[in-house]
Amino acid sequence: MSASVSRPVAFLACVNDVLGGKKTKSWRREKSRVARYISRKRHPFSVESVQMGKKGISPNFFEAILDRRIRESITILHLCGPSESDHLRIETPNQMIGVHVDELSKLIGKLPNLKMVFLSGCATRGLIEMFIKRDIPAVFAIQDTHPNTRSQDIVKELYEQLVKGQTLAKVARYISHRFVEFQEHRLGYEVEKDLVSGIEDDLLGALPWGMYYLRDNALRLDQSPALVDPFRTLQPESWLEPVPEREADYQPNMRLRVS
């Protein structure tokens, strides 16, 4: 890892994935696959993946995500693991540490350019509400205990669209057309009550899969979290084709502050 990272970063981590003292391989395979999808990027200025213990990054989740070299470049956070509760068990070098949603919220508040969170498997109502309150534009959510073919197909196609430079809105639209169980969920927020509304259970009492976003943040979905300049995707689609690498022609990543 170089001293500074100019490209946007997708931070990938597993949670809740140690059962009976053994690591669950299925979720770790997903994390590796997401890294491969990102490495096949079509555009030279698109996102790069970062994992704990690789590229000179600490194996400790808390130290890694706050690493000064990547903290302000993290635009995508991918957390994969089985759904348990609003407490996430996060691996550190010697043990699994339970992190409550309130503690995680404080940590997320230190990532000023985070534009998208993917809760793959580990989605809960409390986690979605926390990210929405933290003003994250889009929260992609799948609630499950084990990866299955359908959910893994969604992960694959979603990241393939992202690395092509598609906006959050276009990615959600594409995935919802391809997968009937994955839909867009527009939420409301009552400031006086600090209450997020619109998260409804399905007929089986489970959390519906899909992209959750705040109604007032709809315009912020017209950006790509996978490109150095997130709004260049508003240009003609031909811009998304590979071009010679001339980084001097591009401006640093835009800073979208989290309130």
PDB file of C-alpha atoms in Angstrom:
ATOM      1  CA  MET A   1       0.000   0.000   0.000  1.00  0.00           C
ATOM      2  CA  SER A   2       1.386   3.352  -1.017  1.00  0.00           C
ATOM      3  CA  ALA A   3       1.638   6.274   1.375  1.00  0.00           C
ATOM      4  CA  SER A   4      -1.634   7.690   0.050  1.00  0.00           C
ATOM      5  CA  VAL A   5      -4.523   6.274  -1.928  1.00  0.00           C
ATOM      6  CA  SER A   6      -6.053   8.451  -4.647  1.00  0.00           C
ATOM      7  CA  ARG A   7      -8.614   5.901  -5.788  1.00  0.00           C
ATOM      8  CA  PRO A   8     -11.823   5.241  -3.870  1.00  0.00           C
ATOM      9  CA  VAL A   9     -11.596   2.234  -1.565  1.00  0.00           C
ATOM     10  CA  ALA A  10     -13.985  -0.640  -0.945  1.00  0.00           C
ATOM     11  CA  PHE A  11     -13.280  -1.951   2.556  1.00  0.00           C
ATOM     12  CA  LEU A  12     -14.185  -5.653   2.794  1.00  0.00           C
ATOM     13  CA  ALA A  13     -14.629  -7.516   6.079  1.00  0.00           C
ATOM     14  CA  CYS A  14     -16.350 -10.592   7.526  1.00  0.00           C
ATOM     15  CA  VAL A  15     -18.497 -10.410  10.667  1.00  0.00           C
ATOM     16  CA  ASN A  16     -20.237 -12.991  12.880  1.00  0.00           C
ATOM     17  CA  ASP A  17     -18.373 -15.691  10.936  1.00  0.00           C
ATOM     18  CA  VAL A  18     -16.708 -17.737  13.685  1.00  0.00           C
ATOM     19  CA  LEU A  19     -18.896 -20.596  14.907  1.00  0.00           C
ATOM     20  CA  GLY A  20     -17.729 -23.071  17.507  1.00  0.00           C
ATOM     21  CA  GLY A  21     -14.258 -21.583  17.364  1.00  0.00           C
ATOM     22  CA  LYS A  22     -13.981 -22.210  13.599  1.00  0.00           C
ATOM     23  CA  LYS A  23     -14.103 -19.688  10.797  1.00  0.00           C
ATOM     24  CA  THR A  24     -16.926 -20.174   8.306  1.00  0.00           C
ATOM     25  CA  LYS A  25     -15.365 -20.525   4.874  1.00  0.00           C
ATOM     26  CA  SER A  26     -18.452 -19.566   2.865  1.00  0.00           C
ATOM     27  CA  TRP A  27     -18.463 -15.913   3.909  1.00  0.00           C
ATOM     28  CA  ARG A  28     -14.709 -15.619   3.472  1.00  0.00           C
ATOM     29  CA  ARG A  29     -15.087 -16.965  -0.035  1.00  0.00           C
ATOM     30  CA  GLU A  30     -17.597 -14.215  -0.726  1.00  0.00           C
ATOM     31  CA  LYS A  31     -15.138 -11.582   0.447  1.00  0.00           C
ATOM     32  CA  SER A  32     -12.469 -13.006  -1.855  1.00  0.00           C
ATOM     33  CA  ARG A  33     -14.895 -13.084  -4.780  1.00  0.00           C
ATOM     34  CA  VAL A  34     -15.859  -9.435  -4.254  1.00  0.00           C
ATOM     35  CA  ALA A  35     -12.156  -8.519  -4.316  1.00  0.00           C
ATOM     36  CA  ARG A  36     -11.837 -10.362  -7.640  1.00  0.00           C
ATOM     37  CA  TYR A  37     -14.876  -8.628  -9.130  1.00  0.00           C
ATOM     38  CA  ILE A  38     -13.350  -5.282  -8.218  1.00  0.00           C
ATOM     39  CA  SER A  39      -9.919  -6.227  -9.595  1.00  0.00           C
ATOM     40  CA  ARG A  40     -11.510  -6.788 -13.017  1.00  0.00           C
ATOM     41  CA  LYS A  41     -12.444  -3.112 -13.234  1.00  0.00           C
ATOM     42  CA  ARG A  42     -12.977  -1.680 -16.713  1.00  0.00           C
ATOM     43  CA  HIS A  43     -11.904   1.851 -15.899  1.00  0.00           C
ATOM     44  CA  PRO A  44      -8.384   2.826 -14.709  1.00  0.00           C
ATOM     45  CA  PHE A  45      -9.760   5.261 -12.151  1.00  0.00           C
ATOM     46  CA  SER A  46     -12.217   2.973 -10.428  1.00  0.00           C
ATOM     47  CA  VAL A  47     -12.323   1.546  -6.928  1.00  0.00           C
ATOM     48  CA  GLU A  48      -9.751  -0.752  -5.353  1.00  0.00           C
ATOM     49  CA  SER A  49     -10.445  -3.253  -2.590  1.00  0.00           C
ATOM     50  CA  VAL A  50      -8.774  -3.341   0.807  1.00  0.00           C
ATOM     51  CA  GLN A  51      -8.879  -6.199   3.308  1.00  0.00           C
ATOM     52  CA  MET A  52      -7.494  -6.546   6.801  1.00  0.00           C
ATOM     53  CA  GLY A  53      -4.019  -8.045   6.934  1.00  0.00           C
ATOM     54  CA  LYS A  54      -3.304  -7.361   3.241  1.00  0.00           C
ATOM     55  CA  LYS A  55      -1.448  -4.608   1.372  1.00  0.00           C
ATOM     56  CA  GLY A  56       0.205  -3.516   4.600  1.00  0.00           C
ATOM     57  CA  ILE A  57      -3.143  -2.964   6.340  1.00  0.00           C
ATOM     58  CA  SER A  58      -3.532  -4.019   9.984  1.00  0.00           C
ATOM     59  CA  PRO A  59      -5.317  -7.340  10.679  1.00  0.00           C
ATOM     60  CA  ASN A  60      -7.285  -5.519  13.387  1.00  0.00           C
ATOM     61  CA  PHE A  61     -10.630  -4.231  12.062  1.00  0.00           C
ATOM     62  CA  PHE A  62     -10.652  -1.036  14.118  1.00  0.00           C
ATOM     63  CA  GLU A  63      -7.055  -0.120  13.271  1.00  0.00           C
ATOM     64  CA  ALA A  64      -7.515  -1.035   9.611  1.00  0.00           C
ATOM     65  CA  ILE A  65     -10.676   0.953   8.888  1.00  0.00           C
ATOM     66  CA  LEU A  66      -9.222   4.062  10.567  1.00  0.00           C
ATOM     67  CA  ASP A  67      -5.843   3.764   8.832  1.00  0.00           C
ATOM     68  CA  ARG A  68      -4.937   7.320   7.828  1.00  0.00           C
ATOM     69  CA  ARG A  69      -3.881   6.124   4.348  1.00  0.00           C
ATOM     70  CA  ILE A  70      -7.362   4.878   3.446  1.00  0.00           C
ATOM     71  CA  ARG A  71      -9.878   6.312   5.939  1.00  0.00           C
ATOM     72  CA  GLU A  72     -10.909   9.297   3.819  1.00  0.00           C
ATOM     73  CA  SER A  73     -10.882   7.214   0.613  1.00  0.00           C
ATOM     74  CA  ILE A  74     -13.350   4.565   1.815  1.00  0.00           C
ATOM     75  CA  THR A  75     -16.509   5.001  -0.264  1.00  0.00           C
ATOM     76  CA  ILE A  76     -17.813   1.418  -0.013  1.00  0.00           C
ATOM     77  CA  LEU A  77     -18.078  -0.762   3.103  1.00  0.00           C
ATOM     78  CA  HIS A  78     -18.873  -4.439   2.491  1.00  0.00           C
ATOM     79  CA  LEU A  79     -19.662  -6.505   5.586  1.00  0.00           C
ATOM     80  CA  CYS A  80     -20.498 -10.168   5.006  1.00  0.00           C
ATOM     81  CA  GLY A  81     -21.542 -12.795   7.512  1.00  0.00           C
ATOM     82  CA  PRO A  82     -24.634 -14.432   9.004  1.00  0.00           C
ATOM     83  CA  SER A  83     -27.428 -12.325  10.434  1.00  0.00           C
ATOM     84  CA  GLU A  84     -27.505 -12.421  14.236  1.00  0.00           C
ATOM     85  CA  SER A  85     -28.435  -9.151  15.891  1.00  0.00           C
ATOM     86  CA  ASP A  86     -27.510  -5.500  16.024  1.00  0.00           C
ATOM     87  CA  HIS A  87     -24.361  -6.658  17.840  1.00  0.00           C
ATOM     88  CA  LEU A  88     -21.676  -7.520  15.289  1.00  0.00           C
ATOM     89  CA  ARG A  89     -18.912  -9.920  16.219  1.00  0.00           C
ATOM     90  CA  ILE A  90     -15.796  -8.602  14.501  1.00  0.00           C
ATOM     91  CA  GLU A  91     -12.559 -10.526  14.280  1.00  0.00           C
ATOM     92  CA  THR A  92      -9.318  -9.124  15.661  1.00  0.00           C
ATOM     93  CA  PRO A  93      -5.996 -11.000  15.570  1.00  0.00           C
ATOM     94  CA  ASN A  94      -6.640 -12.881  18.832  1.00  0.00           C
ATOM     95  CA  GLN A  95     -10.393 -12.856  19.426  1.00  0.00           C
ATOM     96  CA  MET A  96     -13.870 -11.930  18.229  1.00  0.00           C
ATOM     97  CA  ILE A  97     -15.075  -8.647  19.696  1.00  0.00           C
ATOM     98  CA  GLY A  98     -18.749  -7.777  20.025  1.00  0.00           C
ATOM     99  CA  VAL A  99     -19.539  -4.293  18.722  1.00  0.00           C
ATOM    100  CA  HIS A 100     -22.932  -2.726  19.458  1.00  0.00           C
ATOM    101  CA  VAL A 101     -24.670  -0.694  16.777  1.00  0.00           C
ATOM    102  CA  ASP A 102     -24.037   2.528  18.741  1.00  0.00           C
ATOM    103  CA  GLU A 103     -20.289   1.855  18.827  1.00  0.00           C
ATOM    104  CA  LEU A 104     -20.280   1.048  15.135  1.00  0.00           C
ATOM    105  CA  SER A 105     -22.126   4.306  14.470  1.00  0.00           C
ATOM    106  CA  LYS A 106     -19.319   6.309  16.074  1.00  0.00           C
ATOM    107  CA  LEU A 107     -16.802   4.454  13.918  1.00  0.00           C
ATOM    108  CA  ILE A 108     -18.784   5.105  10.729  1.00  0.00           C
ATOM    109  CA  GLY A 109     -18.900   8.786  11.645  1.00  0.00           C
ATOM    110  CA  LYS A 110     -15.129   8.876  11.095  1.00  0.00           C
ATOM    111  CA  LEU A 111     -15.446   7.856   7.418  1.00  0.00           C
ATOM    112  CA  PRO A 112     -16.287  11.200   5.761  1.00  0.00           C
ATOM    113  CA  ASN A 113     -16.736   9.905   2.194  1.00  0.00           C
ATOM    114  CA  LEU A 114     -18.652   6.670   2.743  1.00  0.00           C
ATOM    115  CA  LYS A 115     -21.368   6.507   0.074  1.00  0.00           C
ATOM    116  CA  MET A 116     -22.524   2.902   0.174  1.00  0.00           C
ATOM    117  CA  VAL A 117     -22.759   0.022   2.637  1.00  0.00           C
ATOM    118  CA  PHE A 118     -23.456  -3.578   1.641  1.00  0.00           C
ATOM    119  CA  LEU A 119     -24.701  -5.744   4.521  1.00  0.00           C
ATOM    120  CA  SER A 120     -24.424  -9.160   2.891  1.00  0.00           C
ATOM    121  CA  GLY A 121     -26.195 -11.682   5.095  1.00  0.00           C
ATOM    122  CA  CYS A 122     -25.749  -9.672   8.288  1.00  0.00           C
ATOM    123  CA  ALA A 123     -28.453  -7.069   7.627  1.00  0.00           C
ATOM    124  CA  THR A 124     -30.773  -6.159  10.511  1.00  0.00           C
ATOM    125  CA  ARG A 125     -33.305  -3.393  10.983  1.00  0.00           C
ATOM    126  CA  GLY A 126     -31.103  -1.761  13.624  1.00  0.00           C
ATOM    127  CA  LEU A 127     -28.024  -1.720  11.394  1.00  0.00           C
ATOM    128  CA  ILE A 128     -29.922  -0.259   8.440  1.00  0.00           C
ATOM    129  CA  GLU A 129     -31.432   2.453  10.640  1.00  0.00           C
ATOM    130  CA  MET A 130     -28.013   3.335  12.036  1.00  0.00           C
ATOM    131  CA  PHE A 131     -26.439   3.768   8.590  1.00  0.00           C
ATOM    132  CA  ILE A 132     -29.432   5.795   7.381  1.00  0.00           C
ATOM    133  CA  LYS A 133     -29.156   8.085  10.420  1.00  0.00           C
ATOM    134  CA  ARG A 134     -25.463   8.475   9.613  1.00  0.00           C
ATOM    135  CA  ASP A 135     -26.604   9.892   6.267  1.00  0.00           C
ATOM    136  CA  ILE A 136     -25.102   7.118   4.147  1.00  0.00           C
ATOM    137  CA  PRO A 137     -26.773   7.525   0.713  1.00  0.00           C
ATOM    138  CA  ALA A 138     -27.407   3.819   0.058  1.00  0.00           C
ATOM    139  CA  VAL A 139     -27.546   0.678   2.196  1.00  0.00           C
ATOM    140  CA  PHE A 140     -27.736  -2.582   0.251  1.00  0.00           C
ATOM    141  CA  ALA A 141     -29.074  -5.301   2.518  1.00  0.00           C
ATOM    142  CA  ILE A 142     -29.400  -9.074   2.451  1.00  0.00           C
ATOM    143  CA  GLN A 143     -30.473 -10.951   5.571  1.00  0.00           C
ATOM    144  CA  ASP A 144     -29.446 -14.608   5.664  1.00  0.00           C
ATOM    145  CA  THR A 145     -27.610 -17.193   7.748  1.00  0.00           C
ATOM    146  CA  HIS A 146     -25.764 -18.852   4.851  1.00  0.00           C
ATOM    147  CA  PRO A 147     -24.782 -17.618   1.400  1.00  0.00           C
ATOM    148  CA  ASN A 148     -26.932 -19.123  -1.339  1.00  0.00           C
ATOM    149  CA  THR A 149     -26.795 -19.094  -5.110  1.00  0.00           C
ATOM    150  CA  ARG A 150     -29.339 -16.302  -5.397  1.00  0.00           C
ATOM    151  CA  SER A 151     -27.660 -13.937  -2.950  1.00  0.00           C
ATOM    152  CA  GLN A 152     -24.230 -14.602  -4.458  1.00  0.00           C
ATOM    153  CA  ASP A 153     -25.561 -13.836  -7.938  1.00  0.00           C
ATOM    154  CA  ILE A 154     -26.833 -10.498  -6.603  1.00  0.00           C
ATOM    155  CA  VAL A 155     -23.433  -9.706  -5.073  1.00  0.00           C
ATOM    156  CA  LYS A 156     -21.649 -10.582  -8.321  1.00  0.00           C
ATOM    157  CA  GLU A 157     -23.879  -8.562 -10.630  1.00  0.00           C
ATOM    158  CA  LEU A 158     -24.042  -5.590  -8.272  1.00  0.00           C
ATOM    159  CA  TYR A 159     -20.266  -5.215  -8.129  1.00  0.00           C
ATOM    160  CA  GLU A 160     -19.881  -5.827 -11.846  1.00  0.00           C
ATOM    161  CA  GLN A 161     -22.195  -2.852 -12.414  1.00  0.00           C
ATOM    162  CA  LEU A 162     -20.409  -0.704  -9.841  1.00  0.00           C
ATOM    163  CA  VAL A 163     -16.950  -1.177 -11.331  1.00  0.00           C
ATOM    164  CA  LYS A 164     -18.309  -0.178 -14.737  1.00  0.00           C
ATOM    165  CA  GLY A 165     -18.980   3.199 -13.150  1.00  0.00           C
ATOM    166  CA  GLN A 166     -22.750   2.964 -12.856  1.00  0.00           C
ATOM    167  CA  THR A 167     -24.471   5.232 -10.347  1.00  0.00           C
ATOM    168  CA  LEU A 168     -26.113   3.891  -7.209  1.00  0.00           C
ATOM    169  CA  ALA A 169     -29.532   4.587  -8.733  1.00  0.00           C
ATOM    170  CA  LYS A 170     -28.730   2.684 -11.931  1.00  0.00           C
ATOM    171  CA  VAL A 171     -27.218  -0.242 -10.036  1.00  0.00           C
ATOM    172  CA  ALA A 172     -30.315  -0.564  -7.829  1.00  0.00           C
ATOM    173  CA  ARG A 173     -32.613  -0.332 -10.841  1.00  0.00           C
ATOM    174  CA  TYR A 174     -30.636  -2.984 -12.713  1.00  0.00           C
ATOM    175  CA  ILE A 175     -30.527  -5.433  -9.783  1.00  0.00           C
ATOM    176  CA  SER A 176     -34.225  -4.985  -8.943  1.00  0.00           C
ATOM    177  CA  HIS A 177     -35.138  -5.836 -12.536  1.00  0.00           C
ATOM    178  CA  ARG A 178     -32.911  -8.910 -12.516  1.00  0.00           C
ATOM    179  CA  PHE A 179     -33.930 -10.199  -9.086  1.00  0.00           C
ATOM    180  CA  VAL A 180     -37.537  -9.851  -7.971  1.00  0.00           C
ATOM    181  CA  GLU A 181     -36.634 -10.368  -4.299  1.00  0.00           C
ATOM    182  CA  PHE A 182     -34.258  -7.371  -4.318  1.00  0.00           C
ATOM    183  CA  GLN A 183     -36.135  -4.061  -4.447  1.00  0.00           C
ATOM    184  CA  GLU A 184     -35.690  -0.385  -3.627  1.00  0.00           C
ATOM    185  CA  HIS A 185     -36.953   0.805  -0.233  1.00  0.00           C
ATOM    186  CA  ARG A 186     -37.446   4.548   0.222  1.00  0.00           C
ATOM    187  CA  LEU A 187     -37.388   5.601   3.864  1.00  0.00           C
ATOM    188  CA  GLY A 188     -38.484   8.613   5.850  1.00  0.00           C
ATOM    189  CA  TYR A 189     -36.883  10.245   8.864  1.00  0.00           C
ATOM    190  CA  GLU A 190     -38.524  12.237  11.672  1.00  0.00           C
ATOM    191  CA  VAL A 191     -35.909  14.575  13.097  1.00  0.00           C
ATOM    192  CA  GLU A 192     -37.862  15.394  16.276  1.00  0.00           C
ATOM    193  CA  LYS A 193     -38.225  11.713  17.194  1.00  0.00           C
ATOM    194  CA  ASP A 194     -34.938  10.544  15.633  1.00  0.00           C
ATOM    195  CA  LEU A 195     -37.047   7.868  13.951  1.00  0.00           C
ATOM    196  CA  VAL A 196     -36.523   6.092  10.620  1.00  0.00           C
ATOM    197  CA  SER A 197     -39.770   4.939   9.009  1.00  0.00           C
ATOM    198  CA  GLY A 198     -40.526   2.652   6.098  1.00  0.00           C
ATOM    199  CA  ILE A 199     -38.620  -0.525   7.000  1.00  0.00           C
ATOM    200  CA  GLU A 200     -41.312  -3.189   6.832  1.00  0.00           C
ATOM    201  CA  ASP A 201     -40.980  -6.944   7.345  1.00  0.00           C
ATOM    202  CA  ASP A 202     -42.119  -9.231   4.538  1.00  0.00           C
ATOM    203  CA  LEU A 203     -44.989 -11.732   4.793  1.00  0.00           C
ATOM    204  CA  LEU A 204     -42.711 -14.225   6.555  1.00  0.00           C
ATOM    205  CA  GLY A 205     -41.549 -11.679   9.116  1.00  0.00           C
ATOM    206  CA  ALA A 206     -38.091 -11.336   7.552  1.00  0.00           C
ATOM    207  CA  LEU A 207     -36.241  -8.195   6.513  1.00  0.00           C
ATOM    208  CA  PRO A 208     -36.775  -7.623   2.772  1.00  0.00           C
ATOM    209  CA  TRP A 209     -33.676  -7.615   0.587  1.00  0.00           C
ATOM    210  CA  GLY A 210     -32.888  -4.483  -1.343  1.00  0.00           C
ATOM    211  CA  MET A 211     -31.385  -1.009  -1.394  1.00  0.00           C
ATOM    212  CA  TYR A 212     -32.537   1.241   1.455  1.00  0.00           C
ATOM    213  CA  TYR A 213     -32.189   4.990   1.143  1.00  0.00           C
ATOM    214  CA  LEU A 214     -33.573   8.135   2.676  1.00  0.00           C
ATOM    215  CA  ARG A 215     -36.244   9.877   0.604  1.00  0.00           C
ATOM    216  CA  ASP A 216     -34.428  13.202   0.996  1.00  0.00           C
ATOM    217  CA  ASN A 217     -31.217  11.617  -0.330  1.00  0.00           C
ATOM    218  CA  ALA A 218     -32.649  10.490  -3.668  1.00  0.00           C
ATOM    219  CA  LEU A 219     -30.478  12.930  -5.646  1.00  0.00           C
ATOM    220  CA  ARG A 220     -27.334  11.584  -3.964  1.00  0.00           C
ATOM    221  CA  LEU A 221     -27.959   8.260  -5.690  1.00  0.00           C
ATOM    222  CA  ASP A 222     -26.890   9.858  -8.989  1.00  0.00           C
ATOM    223  CA  GLN A 223     -23.237   9.269  -8.203  1.00  0.00           C
ATOM    224  CA  SER A 224     -20.883   6.327  -8.401  1.00  0.00           C
ATOM    225  CA  PRO A 225     -19.014   5.273  -5.247  1.00  0.00           C
ATOM    226  CA  ALA A 226     -16.550   3.393  -7.471  1.00  0.00           C
ATOM    227  CA  LEU A 227     -14.970   6.273  -9.405  1.00  0.00           C
ATOM    228  CA  VAL A 228     -12.430   8.934  -8.469  1.00  0.00           C
ATOM    229  CA  ASP A 229     -14.915  11.584  -9.575  1.00  0.00           C
ATOM    230  CA  PRO A 230     -18.299  10.166  -8.492  1.00  0.00           C
ATOM    231  CA  PHE A 231     -20.314  12.474 -10.755  1.00  0.00           C
ATOM    232  CA  ARG A 232     -18.529  11.773 -14.024  1.00  0.00           C
ATOM    233  CA  THR A 233     -21.047   8.972 -14.603  1.00  0.00           C
ATOM    234  CA  LEU A 234     -23.507  11.687 -15.604  1.00  0.00           C
ATOM    235  CA  GLN A 235     -21.461  11.934 -18.819  1.00  0.00           C
ATOM    236  CA  PRO A 236     -22.329   9.776 -21.876  1.00  0.00           C
ATOM    237  CA  GLU A 237     -21.910   6.039 -21.330  1.00  0.00           C
ATOM    238  CA  SER A 238     -18.977   5.968 -23.778  1.00  0.00           C
ATOM    239  CA  TRP A 239     -16.889   7.653 -21.073  1.00  0.00           C
ATOM    240  CA  LEU A 240     -17.032   4.374 -19.144  1.00  0.00           C
ATOM    241  CA  GLU A 241     -14.895   2.588 -21.733  1.00  0.00           C
ATOM    242  CA  PRO A 242     -11.168   2.136 -20.921  1.00  0.00           C
ATOM    243  CA  VAL A 243      -8.987   5.173 -21.549  1.00  0.00           C
ATOM    244  CA  PRO A 244      -5.197   5.642 -21.303  1.00  0.00           C
ATOM    245  CA  GLU A 245      -4.101   6.179 -17.724  1.00  0.00           C
ATOM    246  CA  ARG A 246      -3.419   9.894 -17.347  1.00  0.00           C
ATOM    247  CA  GLU A 247      -4.138  10.577 -13.703  1.00  0.00           C
ATOM    248  CA  ALA A 248      -2.935  14.170 -13.972  1.00  0.00           C
ATOM    249  CA  ASP A 249      -6.101  14.989 -15.902  1.00  0.00           C
ATOM    250  CA  TYR A 250      -8.294  14.089 -12.941  1.00  0.00           C
ATOM    251  CA  GLN A 251      -9.138  15.940  -9.790  1.00  0.00           C
ATOM    252  CA  PRO A 252      -8.842  14.324  -6.321  1.00  0.00           C
ATOM    253  CA  ASN A 253     -11.816  12.441  -4.993  1.00  0.00           C
ATOM    254  CA  MET A 254     -14.659  14.812  -4.049  1.00  0.00           C
ATOM    255  CA  ARG A 255     -15.373  15.110  -0.355  1.00  0.00           C
ATOM    256  CA  LEU A 256     -18.974  14.460   0.624  1.00  0.00           C
ATOM    257  CA  ARG A 257     -19.179  15.150   4.321  1.00  0.00           C
ATOM    258  CA  VAL A 258     -21.241  12.974   6.624  1.00  0.00           C
ATOM    259  CA  SER A 259     -23.336  14.987   9.014  1.00  0.00           C
TER     260      SER A 259
END
